[in-house]
CSV table of C-alpha atoms and ligand atoms in Angstrom, one decimal:
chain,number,residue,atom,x,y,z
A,1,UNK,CA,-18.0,-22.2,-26.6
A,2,UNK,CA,-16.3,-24.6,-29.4
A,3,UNK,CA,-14.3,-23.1,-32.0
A,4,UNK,CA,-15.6,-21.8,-35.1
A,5,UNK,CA,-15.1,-24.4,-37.9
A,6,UNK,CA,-17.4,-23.1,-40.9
A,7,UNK,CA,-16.9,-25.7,-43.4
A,8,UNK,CA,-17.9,-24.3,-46.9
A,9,UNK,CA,-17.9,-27.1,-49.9
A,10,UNK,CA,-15.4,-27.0,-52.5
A,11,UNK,CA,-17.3,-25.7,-55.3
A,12,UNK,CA,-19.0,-23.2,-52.7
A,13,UNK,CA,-20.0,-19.8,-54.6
A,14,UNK,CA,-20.9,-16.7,-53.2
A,15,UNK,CA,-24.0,-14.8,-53.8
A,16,UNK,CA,-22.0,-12.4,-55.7
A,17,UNK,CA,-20.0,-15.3,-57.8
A,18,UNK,CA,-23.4,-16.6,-58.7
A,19,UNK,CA,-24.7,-13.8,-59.9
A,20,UNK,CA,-21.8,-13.0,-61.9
A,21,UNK,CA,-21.7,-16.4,-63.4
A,22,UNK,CA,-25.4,-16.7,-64.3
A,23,UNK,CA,-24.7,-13.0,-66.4
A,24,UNK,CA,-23.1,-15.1,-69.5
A,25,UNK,CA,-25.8,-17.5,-68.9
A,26,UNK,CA,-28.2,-15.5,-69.2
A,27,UNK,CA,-27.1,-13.6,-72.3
A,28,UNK,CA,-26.5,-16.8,-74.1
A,29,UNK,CA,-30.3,-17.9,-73.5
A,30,UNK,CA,-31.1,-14.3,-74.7
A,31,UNK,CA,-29.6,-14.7,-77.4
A,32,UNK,CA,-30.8,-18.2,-78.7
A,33,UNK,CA,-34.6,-16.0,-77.9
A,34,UNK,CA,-35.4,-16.9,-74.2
A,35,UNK,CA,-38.2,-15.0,-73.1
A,36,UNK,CA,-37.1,-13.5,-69.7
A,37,UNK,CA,-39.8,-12.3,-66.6
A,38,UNK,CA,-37.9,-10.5,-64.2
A,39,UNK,CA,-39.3,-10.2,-60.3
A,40,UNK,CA,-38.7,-9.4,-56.8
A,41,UNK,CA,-40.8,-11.6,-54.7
A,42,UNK,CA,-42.3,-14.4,-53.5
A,43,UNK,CA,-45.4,-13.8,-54.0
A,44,UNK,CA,-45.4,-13.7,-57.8
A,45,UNK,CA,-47.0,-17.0,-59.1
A,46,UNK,CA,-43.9,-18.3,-61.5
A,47,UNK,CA,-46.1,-21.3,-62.0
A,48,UNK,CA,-47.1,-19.2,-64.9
A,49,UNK,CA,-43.9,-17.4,-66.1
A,50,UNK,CA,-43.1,-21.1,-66.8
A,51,UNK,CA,-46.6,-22.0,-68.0
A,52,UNK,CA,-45.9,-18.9,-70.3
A,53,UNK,CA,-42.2,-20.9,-71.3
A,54,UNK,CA,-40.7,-18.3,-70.1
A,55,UNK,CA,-37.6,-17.8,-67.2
A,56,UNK,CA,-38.6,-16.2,-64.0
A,57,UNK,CA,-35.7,-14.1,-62.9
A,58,UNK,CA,-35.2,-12.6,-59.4
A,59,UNK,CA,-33.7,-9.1,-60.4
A,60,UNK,CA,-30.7,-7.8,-58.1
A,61,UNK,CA,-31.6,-5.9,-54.9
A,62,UNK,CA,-28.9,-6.6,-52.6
A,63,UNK,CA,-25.6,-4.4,-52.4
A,64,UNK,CA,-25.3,-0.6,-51.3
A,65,UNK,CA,-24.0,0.3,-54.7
A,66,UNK,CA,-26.4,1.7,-56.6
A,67,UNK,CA,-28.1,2.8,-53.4
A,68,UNK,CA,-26.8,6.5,-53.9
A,69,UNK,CA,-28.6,7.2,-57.1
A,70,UNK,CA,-31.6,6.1,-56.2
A,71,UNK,CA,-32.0,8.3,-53.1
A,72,UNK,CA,-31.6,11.0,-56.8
A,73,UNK,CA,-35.4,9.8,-56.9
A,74,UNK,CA,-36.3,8.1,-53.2
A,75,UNK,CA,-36.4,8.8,-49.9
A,76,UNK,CA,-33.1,8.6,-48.1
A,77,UNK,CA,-35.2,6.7,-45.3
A,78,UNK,CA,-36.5,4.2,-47.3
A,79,UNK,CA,-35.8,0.2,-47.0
A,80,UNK,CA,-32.4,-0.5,-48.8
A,81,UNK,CA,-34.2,-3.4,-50.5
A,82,UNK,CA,-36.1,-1.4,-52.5
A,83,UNK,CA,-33.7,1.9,-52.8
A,84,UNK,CA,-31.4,-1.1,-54.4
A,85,UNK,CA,-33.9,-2.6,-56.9
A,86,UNK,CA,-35.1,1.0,-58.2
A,87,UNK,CA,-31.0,1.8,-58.1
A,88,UNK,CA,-30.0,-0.6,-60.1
A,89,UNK,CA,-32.1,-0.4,-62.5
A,90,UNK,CA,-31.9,3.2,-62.7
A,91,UNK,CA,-28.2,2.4,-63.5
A,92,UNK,CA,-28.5,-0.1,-66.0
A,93,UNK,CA,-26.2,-2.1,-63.5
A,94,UNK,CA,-28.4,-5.2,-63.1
A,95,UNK,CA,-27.9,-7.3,-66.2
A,96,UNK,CA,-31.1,-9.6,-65.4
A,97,UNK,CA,-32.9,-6.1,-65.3
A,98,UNK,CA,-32.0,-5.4,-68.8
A,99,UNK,CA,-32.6,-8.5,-70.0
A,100,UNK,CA,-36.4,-9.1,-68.5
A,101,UNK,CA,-38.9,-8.5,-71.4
A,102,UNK,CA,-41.2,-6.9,-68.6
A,103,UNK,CA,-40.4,-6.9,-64.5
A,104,UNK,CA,-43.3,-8.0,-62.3
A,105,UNK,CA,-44.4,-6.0,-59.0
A,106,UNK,CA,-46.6,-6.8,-56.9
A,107,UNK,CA,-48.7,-4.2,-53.7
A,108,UNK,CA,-46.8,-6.3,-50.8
A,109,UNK,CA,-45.5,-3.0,-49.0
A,110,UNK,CA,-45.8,0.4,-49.7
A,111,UNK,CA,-42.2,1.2,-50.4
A,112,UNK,CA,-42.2,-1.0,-52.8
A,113,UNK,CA,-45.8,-0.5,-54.7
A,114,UNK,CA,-44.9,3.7,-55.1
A,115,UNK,CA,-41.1,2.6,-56.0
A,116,UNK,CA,-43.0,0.5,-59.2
A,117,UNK,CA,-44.2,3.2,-60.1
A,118,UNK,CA,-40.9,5.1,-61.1
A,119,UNK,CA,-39.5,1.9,-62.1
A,120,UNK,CA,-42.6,1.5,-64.6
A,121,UNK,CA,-40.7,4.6,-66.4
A,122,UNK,CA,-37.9,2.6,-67.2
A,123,UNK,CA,-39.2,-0.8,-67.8
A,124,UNK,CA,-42.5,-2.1,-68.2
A,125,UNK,CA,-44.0,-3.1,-64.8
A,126,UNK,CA,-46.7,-5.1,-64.8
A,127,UNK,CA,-48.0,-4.5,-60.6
A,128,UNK,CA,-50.1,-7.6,-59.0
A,129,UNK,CA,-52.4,-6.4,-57.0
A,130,UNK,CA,-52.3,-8.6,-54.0
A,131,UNK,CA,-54.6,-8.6,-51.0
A,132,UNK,CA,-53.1,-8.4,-47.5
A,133,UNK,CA,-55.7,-10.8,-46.3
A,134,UNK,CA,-57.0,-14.2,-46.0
A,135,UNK,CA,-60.1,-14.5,-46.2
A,136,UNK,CA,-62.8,-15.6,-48.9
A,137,UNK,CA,-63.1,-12.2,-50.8
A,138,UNK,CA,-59.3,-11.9,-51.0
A,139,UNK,CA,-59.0,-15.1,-52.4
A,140,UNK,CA,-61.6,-14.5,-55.0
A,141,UNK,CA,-59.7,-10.9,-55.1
A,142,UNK,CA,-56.2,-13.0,-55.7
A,143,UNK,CA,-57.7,-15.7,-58.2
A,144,UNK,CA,-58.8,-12.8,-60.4
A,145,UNK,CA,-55.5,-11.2,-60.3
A,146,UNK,CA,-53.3,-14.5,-61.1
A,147,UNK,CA,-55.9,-14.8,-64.0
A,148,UNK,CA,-54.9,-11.1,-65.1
A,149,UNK,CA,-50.8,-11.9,-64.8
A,150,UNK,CA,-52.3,-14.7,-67.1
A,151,UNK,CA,-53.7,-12.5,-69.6
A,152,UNK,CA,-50.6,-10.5,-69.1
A,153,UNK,CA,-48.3,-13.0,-70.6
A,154,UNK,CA,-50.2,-14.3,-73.3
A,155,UNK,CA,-50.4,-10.9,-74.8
A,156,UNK,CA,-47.7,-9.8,-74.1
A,157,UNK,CA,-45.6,-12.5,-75.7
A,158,UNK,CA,-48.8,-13.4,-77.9
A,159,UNK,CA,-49.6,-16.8,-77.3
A,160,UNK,CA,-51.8,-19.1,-75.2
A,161,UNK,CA,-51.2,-21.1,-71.9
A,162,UNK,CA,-53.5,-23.7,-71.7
A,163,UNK,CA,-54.4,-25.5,-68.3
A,164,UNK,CA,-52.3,-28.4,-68.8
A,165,UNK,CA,-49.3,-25.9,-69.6
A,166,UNK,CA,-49.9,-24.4,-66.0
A,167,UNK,CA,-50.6,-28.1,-64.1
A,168,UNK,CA,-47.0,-29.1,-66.2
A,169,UNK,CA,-45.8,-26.0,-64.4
A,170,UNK,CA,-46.9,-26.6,-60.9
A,171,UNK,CA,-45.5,-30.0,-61.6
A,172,UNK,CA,-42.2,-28.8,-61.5
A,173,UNK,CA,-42.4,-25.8,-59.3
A,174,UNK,CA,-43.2,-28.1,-56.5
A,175,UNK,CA,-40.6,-31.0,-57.1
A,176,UNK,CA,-37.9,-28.1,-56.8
A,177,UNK,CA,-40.2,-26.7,-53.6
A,178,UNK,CA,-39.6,-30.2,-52.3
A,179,UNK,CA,-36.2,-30.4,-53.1
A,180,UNK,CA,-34.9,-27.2,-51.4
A,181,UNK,CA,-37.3,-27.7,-48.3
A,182,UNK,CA,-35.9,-31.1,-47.8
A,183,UNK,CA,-32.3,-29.6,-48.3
A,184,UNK,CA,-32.9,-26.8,-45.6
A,185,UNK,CA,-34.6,-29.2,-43.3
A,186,UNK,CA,-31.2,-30.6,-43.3
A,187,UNK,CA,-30.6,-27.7,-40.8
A,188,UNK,CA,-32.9,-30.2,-38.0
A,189,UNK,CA,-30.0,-32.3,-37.7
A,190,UNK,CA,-27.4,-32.3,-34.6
A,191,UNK,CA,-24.5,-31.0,-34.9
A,192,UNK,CA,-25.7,-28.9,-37.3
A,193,UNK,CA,-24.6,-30.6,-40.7
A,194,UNK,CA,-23.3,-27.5,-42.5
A,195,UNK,CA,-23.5,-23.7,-42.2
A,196,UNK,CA,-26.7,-21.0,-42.3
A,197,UNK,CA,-24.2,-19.2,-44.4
A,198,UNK,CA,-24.2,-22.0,-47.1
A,199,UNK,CA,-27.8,-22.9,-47.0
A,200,UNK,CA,-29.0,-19.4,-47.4
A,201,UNK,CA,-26.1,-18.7,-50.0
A,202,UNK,CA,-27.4,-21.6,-51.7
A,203,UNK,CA,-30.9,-20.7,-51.6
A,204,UNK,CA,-30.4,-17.3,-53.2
A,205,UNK,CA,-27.9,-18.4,-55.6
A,206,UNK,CA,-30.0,-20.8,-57.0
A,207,UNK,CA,-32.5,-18.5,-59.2
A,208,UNK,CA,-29.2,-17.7,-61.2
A,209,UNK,CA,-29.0,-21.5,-62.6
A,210,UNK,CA,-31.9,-20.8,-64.8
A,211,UNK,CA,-32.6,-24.4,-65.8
A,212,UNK,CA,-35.1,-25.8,-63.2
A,213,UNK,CA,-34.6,-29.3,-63.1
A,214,UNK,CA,-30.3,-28.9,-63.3
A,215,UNK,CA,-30.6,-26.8,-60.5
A,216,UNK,CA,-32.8,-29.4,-58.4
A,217,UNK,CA,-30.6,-31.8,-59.4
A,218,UNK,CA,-27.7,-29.8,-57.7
A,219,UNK,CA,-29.0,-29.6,-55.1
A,220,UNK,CA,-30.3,-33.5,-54.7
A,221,UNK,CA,-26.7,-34.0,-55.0
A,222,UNK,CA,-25.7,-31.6,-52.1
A,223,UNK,CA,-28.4,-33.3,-49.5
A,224,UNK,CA,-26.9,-36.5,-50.2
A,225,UNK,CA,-22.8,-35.0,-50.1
A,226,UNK,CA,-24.3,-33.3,-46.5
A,227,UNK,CA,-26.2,-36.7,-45.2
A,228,UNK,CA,-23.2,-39.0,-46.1
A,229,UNK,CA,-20.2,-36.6,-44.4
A,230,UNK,CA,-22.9,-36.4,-41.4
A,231,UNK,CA,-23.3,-39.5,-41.2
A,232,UNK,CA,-19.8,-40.5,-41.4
A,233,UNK,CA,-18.6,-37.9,-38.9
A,234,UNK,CA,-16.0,-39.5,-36.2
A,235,UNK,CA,-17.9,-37.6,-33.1
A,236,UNK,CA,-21.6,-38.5,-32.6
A,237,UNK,CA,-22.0,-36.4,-29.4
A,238,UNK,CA,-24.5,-33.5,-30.3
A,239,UNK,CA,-22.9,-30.3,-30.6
A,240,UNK,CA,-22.4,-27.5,-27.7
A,241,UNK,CA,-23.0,-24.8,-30.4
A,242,UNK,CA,-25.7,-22.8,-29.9
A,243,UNK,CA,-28.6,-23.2,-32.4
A,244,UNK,CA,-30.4,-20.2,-34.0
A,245,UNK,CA,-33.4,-19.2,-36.0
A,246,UNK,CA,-33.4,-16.2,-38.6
A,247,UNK,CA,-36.4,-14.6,-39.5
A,248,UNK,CA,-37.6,-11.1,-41.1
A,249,UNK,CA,-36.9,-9.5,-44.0
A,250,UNK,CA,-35.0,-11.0,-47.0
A,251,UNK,CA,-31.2,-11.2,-45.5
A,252,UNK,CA,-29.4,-11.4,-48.4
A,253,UNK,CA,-27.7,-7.9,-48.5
A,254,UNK,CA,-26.9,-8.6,-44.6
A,255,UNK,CA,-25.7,-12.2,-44.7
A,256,UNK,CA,-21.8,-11.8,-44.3
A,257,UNK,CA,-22.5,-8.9,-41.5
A,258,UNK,CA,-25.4,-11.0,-39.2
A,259,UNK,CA,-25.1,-14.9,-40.6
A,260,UNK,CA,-21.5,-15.1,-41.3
A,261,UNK,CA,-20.7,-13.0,-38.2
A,262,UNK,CA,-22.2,-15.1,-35.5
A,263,UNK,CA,-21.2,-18.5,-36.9
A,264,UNK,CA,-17.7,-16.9,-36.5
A,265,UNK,CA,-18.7,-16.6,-32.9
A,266,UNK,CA,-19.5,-20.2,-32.5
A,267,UNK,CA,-23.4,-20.7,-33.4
A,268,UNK,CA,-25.1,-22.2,-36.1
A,269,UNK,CA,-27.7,-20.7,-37.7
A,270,UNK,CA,-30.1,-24.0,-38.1
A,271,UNK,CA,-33.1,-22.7,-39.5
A,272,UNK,CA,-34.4,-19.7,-41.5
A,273,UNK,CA,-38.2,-18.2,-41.6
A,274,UNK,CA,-37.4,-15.9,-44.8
A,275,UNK,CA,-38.0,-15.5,-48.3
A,276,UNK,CA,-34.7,-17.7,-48.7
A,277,UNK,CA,-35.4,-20.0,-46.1
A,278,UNK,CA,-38.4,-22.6,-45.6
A,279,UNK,CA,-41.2,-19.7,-45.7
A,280,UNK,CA,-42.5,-20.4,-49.7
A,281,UNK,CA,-41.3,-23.5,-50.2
A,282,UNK,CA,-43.5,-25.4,-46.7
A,283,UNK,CA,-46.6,-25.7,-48.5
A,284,UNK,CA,-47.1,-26.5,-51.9
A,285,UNK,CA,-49.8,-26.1,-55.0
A,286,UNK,CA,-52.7,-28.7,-54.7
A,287,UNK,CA,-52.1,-30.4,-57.6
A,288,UNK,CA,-55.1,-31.9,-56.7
A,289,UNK,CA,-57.3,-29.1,-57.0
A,290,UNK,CA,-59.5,-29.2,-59.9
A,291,UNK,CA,-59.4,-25.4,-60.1
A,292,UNK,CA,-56.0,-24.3,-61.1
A,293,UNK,CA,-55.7,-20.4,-60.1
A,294,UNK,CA,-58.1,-21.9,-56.8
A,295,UNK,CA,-55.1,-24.0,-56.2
A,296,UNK,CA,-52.2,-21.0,-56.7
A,297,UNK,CA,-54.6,-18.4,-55.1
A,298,UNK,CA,-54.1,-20.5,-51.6
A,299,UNK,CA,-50.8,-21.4,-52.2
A,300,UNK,CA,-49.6,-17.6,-52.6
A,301,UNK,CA,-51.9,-15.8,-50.4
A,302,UNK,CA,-50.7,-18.3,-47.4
A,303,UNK,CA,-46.8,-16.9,-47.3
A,304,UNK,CA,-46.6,-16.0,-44.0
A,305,UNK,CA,-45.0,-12.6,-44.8
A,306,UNK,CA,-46.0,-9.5,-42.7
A,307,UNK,CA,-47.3,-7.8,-45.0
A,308,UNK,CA,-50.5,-9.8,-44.3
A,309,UNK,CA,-52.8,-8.9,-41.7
A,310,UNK,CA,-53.4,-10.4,-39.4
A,311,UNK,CA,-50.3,-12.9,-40.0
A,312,UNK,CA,-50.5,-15.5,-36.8
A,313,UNK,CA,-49.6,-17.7,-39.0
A,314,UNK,CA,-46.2,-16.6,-38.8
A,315,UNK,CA,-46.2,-17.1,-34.9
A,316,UNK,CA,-47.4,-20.4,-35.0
A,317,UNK,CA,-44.7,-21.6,-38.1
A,318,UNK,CA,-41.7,-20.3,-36.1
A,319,UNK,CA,-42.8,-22.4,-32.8
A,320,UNK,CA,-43.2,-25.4,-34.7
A,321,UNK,CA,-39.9,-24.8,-36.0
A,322,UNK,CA,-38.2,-23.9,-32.5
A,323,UNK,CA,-39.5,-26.9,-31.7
A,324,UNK,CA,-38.7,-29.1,-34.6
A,325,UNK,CA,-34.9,-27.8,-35.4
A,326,UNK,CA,-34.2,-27.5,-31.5
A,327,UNK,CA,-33.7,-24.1,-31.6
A,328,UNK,CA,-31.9,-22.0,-28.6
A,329,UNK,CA,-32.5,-18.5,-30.0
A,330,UNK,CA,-34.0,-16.1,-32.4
A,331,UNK,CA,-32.5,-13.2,-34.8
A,332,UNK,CA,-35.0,-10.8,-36.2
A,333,UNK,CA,-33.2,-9.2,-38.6
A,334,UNK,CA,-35.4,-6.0,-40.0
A,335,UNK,CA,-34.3,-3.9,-42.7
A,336,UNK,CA,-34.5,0.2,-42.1
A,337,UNK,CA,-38.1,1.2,-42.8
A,338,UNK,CA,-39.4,-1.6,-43.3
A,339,UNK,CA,-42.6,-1.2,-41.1
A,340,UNK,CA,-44.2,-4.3,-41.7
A,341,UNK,CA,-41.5,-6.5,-40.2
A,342,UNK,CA,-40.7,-4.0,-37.9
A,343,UNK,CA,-44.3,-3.4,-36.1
A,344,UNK,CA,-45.1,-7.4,-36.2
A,345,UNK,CA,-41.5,-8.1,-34.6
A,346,UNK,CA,-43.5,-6.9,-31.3
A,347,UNK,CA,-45.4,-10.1,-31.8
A,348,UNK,CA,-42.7,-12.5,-32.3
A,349,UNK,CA,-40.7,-11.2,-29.9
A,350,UNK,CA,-43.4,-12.3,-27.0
A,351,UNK,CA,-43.7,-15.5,-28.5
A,352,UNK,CA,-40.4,-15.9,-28.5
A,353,UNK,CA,-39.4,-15.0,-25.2
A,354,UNK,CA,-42.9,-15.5,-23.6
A,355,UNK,CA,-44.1,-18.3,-25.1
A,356,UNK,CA,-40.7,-20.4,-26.3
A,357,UNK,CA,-38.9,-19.3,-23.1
A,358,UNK,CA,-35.9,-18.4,-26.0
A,359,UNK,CA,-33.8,-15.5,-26.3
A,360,UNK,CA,-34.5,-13.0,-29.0
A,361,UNK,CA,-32.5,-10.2,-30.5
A,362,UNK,CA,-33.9,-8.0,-33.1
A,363,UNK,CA,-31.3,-6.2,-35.8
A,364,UNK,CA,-32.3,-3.3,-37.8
A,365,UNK,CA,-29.5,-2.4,-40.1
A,366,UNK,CA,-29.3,-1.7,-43.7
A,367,UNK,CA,-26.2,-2.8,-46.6
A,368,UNK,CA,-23.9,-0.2,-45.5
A,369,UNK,CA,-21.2,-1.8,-43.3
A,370,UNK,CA,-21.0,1.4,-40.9
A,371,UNK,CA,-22.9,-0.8,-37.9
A,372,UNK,CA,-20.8,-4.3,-38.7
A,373,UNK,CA,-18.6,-3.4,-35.4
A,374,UNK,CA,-21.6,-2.7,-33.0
A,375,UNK,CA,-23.5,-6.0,-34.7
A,376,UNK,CA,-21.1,-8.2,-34.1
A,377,UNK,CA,-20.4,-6.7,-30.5
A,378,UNK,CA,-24.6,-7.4,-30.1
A,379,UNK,CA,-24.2,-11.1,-31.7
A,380,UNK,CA,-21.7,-11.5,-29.1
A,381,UNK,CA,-23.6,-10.9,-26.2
A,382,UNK,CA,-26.7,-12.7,-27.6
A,383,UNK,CA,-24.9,-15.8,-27.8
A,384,UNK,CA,-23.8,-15.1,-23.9
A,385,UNK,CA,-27.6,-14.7,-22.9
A,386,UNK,CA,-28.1,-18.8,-24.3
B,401,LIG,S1,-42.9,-12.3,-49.5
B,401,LIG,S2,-40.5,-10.7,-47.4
B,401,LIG,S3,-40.0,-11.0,-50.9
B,401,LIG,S4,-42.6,-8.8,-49.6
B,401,LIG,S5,-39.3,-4.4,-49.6
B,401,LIG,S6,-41.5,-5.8,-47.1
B,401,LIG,S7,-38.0,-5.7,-46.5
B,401,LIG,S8,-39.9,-2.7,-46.6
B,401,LIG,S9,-39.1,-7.8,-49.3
B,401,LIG,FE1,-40.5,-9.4,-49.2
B,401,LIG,FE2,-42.2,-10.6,-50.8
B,401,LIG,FE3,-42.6,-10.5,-48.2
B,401,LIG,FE4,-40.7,-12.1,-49.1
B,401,LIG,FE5,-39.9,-4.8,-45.9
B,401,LIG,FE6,-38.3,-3.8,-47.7
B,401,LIG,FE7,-40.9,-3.9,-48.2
B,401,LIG,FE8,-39.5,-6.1,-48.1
């Protein structure tokens, strides 16, 4: 296996820089009377948080430190995910959750729909209540629901968002879908042109640079950095480093313990079916469509995310990618309790091995960093399987 060479860019942040950095940020805007809508999934339509002139802002769910005091009020065996949303808000140690005029929930799992509950207690909670299928009543179900979230703003902030407020909004939403599928689609190229660690990194990061078009523009500027040092790269021979696909549950609290970790060991994690990978940015709103909440309905209700069922979808979006980004392996990486993930990782795992002919490994961990020793032990003798 080649040596591990994980080169990070200059100016790389971490997650946790980031979101440190974007604190001031965000407290200047506050204080020059930025309306703020914080969130915790993909699901929530921001089309019209920015229809509304508002900032989306994903709220901070991924360390084990406020995990403690929110088992106070949860179950201990609940998905850290959400023990670390309710946590830190419970806290007051997520600055983006104090300064969110209202948070938006949405019915994905049901960890997370009873958690909105107590959070509601602290901070207004507005809940979507989204459908867990596809078909035409849910999508009538969903449409009337993106038209409530509608309502919701314009009271709540007292003003009116017109149709060409919301088209303006989809506008931009999908130029920066665009832009960050096109940069992770960089991850089709061989060798690999830079790390899973960075993409992902960047990914997440990126809802902390609250100024849409800036943070395309950043990252128009990395896909061309990345293309012209691949291009220029002194060996053309394809690399000997195994390729891998992530998929699951949001892997943001795991990265340095599962991403980082086995691109030490000499793999490169090429392609990611997450929340912070391709999975919401593939498909964008039909601008086309002359029904605007017919046009985010679909959009939203098609996220491949287990909560749906049935969710084949899924299944057939990671064997195009296997396909498309050459892929030698999966990791499933499931957070504790999370059933959804957890129950349909029976699926992919078939296709995976079944269908693909690829090795699979499944992770179920949580943010502590008592099982980093026996993951990285498992990594390793994944990437001897390939
Ligand atoms: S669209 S992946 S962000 S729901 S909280 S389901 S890990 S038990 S986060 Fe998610 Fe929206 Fe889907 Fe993406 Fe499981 Fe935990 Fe629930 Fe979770």
């Amino acid at each position: 296996m080649e040596a591990t060479k994980i080169q990070l860019p200059a100016d790389f942040e971490t997650y946790g820089e980031a979101r440190r950095a974007g604190f001031l940020r965000m407290k200047a805007l506050k204080e020059q009377g930025a309306r703020v809508v914080g969130l915790f999934c993909s699901f929530v339509p921001t089309e019209l948080v920015y229809a509304a002139g508002a900032l989306p802002v994903g709220l901070c769910a991924f360390t084990d430190e406020p995990i403690p005091a929110a088992e106070a009020n949860l179950p201990r065996n609940l998905c850290p995910l959400i023990k670390a949303s309710y946590g830190f808000a419970l806290t007051d140690t997520c600055p983006y959750f104090y300064f969110s005029d209202f948070v938006v929930g949405e019915t994905t799992c049901d960890g997370k729909k009873k958690m909105f509950e107590l959070l509601h207690e602290i901070k207004d909670t507005y809940v979507m209540q989204l459908p867990h299928s596809r078909d035409a009543s849910a999508l009538a179900f969903w449409r009337n629901e993106i038209i409530s979230f509608q309502k919701k703003l314009e009271e709540f902030y007292g003003i009116t968002i017109t149709e060409e407020d919301i088209r303006s909004a989809i506008r931009r939403k999908n130029r920066e879908r665009d832009v960050m599928r096109r940069y992770l689609e960089l991850g089709k190229l061989d060798p690999a042109p830079m790390s899973g660690y960075e993409m992902g990194t960047r990914i997440d990061a990126g809802s902390f640079s609250f100024d849409l078009e800036e943070r395309c523009d950043g990252v128009e500027q990395r896909i061309a950095e990345v293309l012209a040092q691949w291009e220029a790269r002194p060996d053309k021979t394809p690399s000997h480093r195994p390729r891998l696909l992530v998929t699951g549950c949001p892997n943001a609290g795991v990265r340095e313990k599962i991403i980082r970790a086995v691109e030490e060991l000499g793999a490169d994690v090429v392609a990611f079916d997450t929340c912070n990978g391709i999975r919401e940015k593939v498909e964008p709103v039909d601008a086309s469509n002359p029904d605007v909440y017919d046009a985010l309905a679909r959009k939203y209700l098609s996220i491949n995310c287990s909560v749906m069922s049935p969710n084949e979808s899924r299944r057939d979006y990671i064997g195009q990618m296997i396909d498309d980004y050459k892929v030698d392996g999966v990791i499933e990486i499931v957070l504790q309790s999370c059933h959804t993930y957890d129950v349909e990782a029976f699926f992919i795992r078939r296709f995976v091995t079944q269908e693909k002919g690829l090795p699979y490994l499944n992770i179920e961990t949580d943010y502590s960093q008592s099982d980093k020793g026996q993951i990285n032990t498992r990594l390793a003798a994944f990437l001897e399987t390939i």
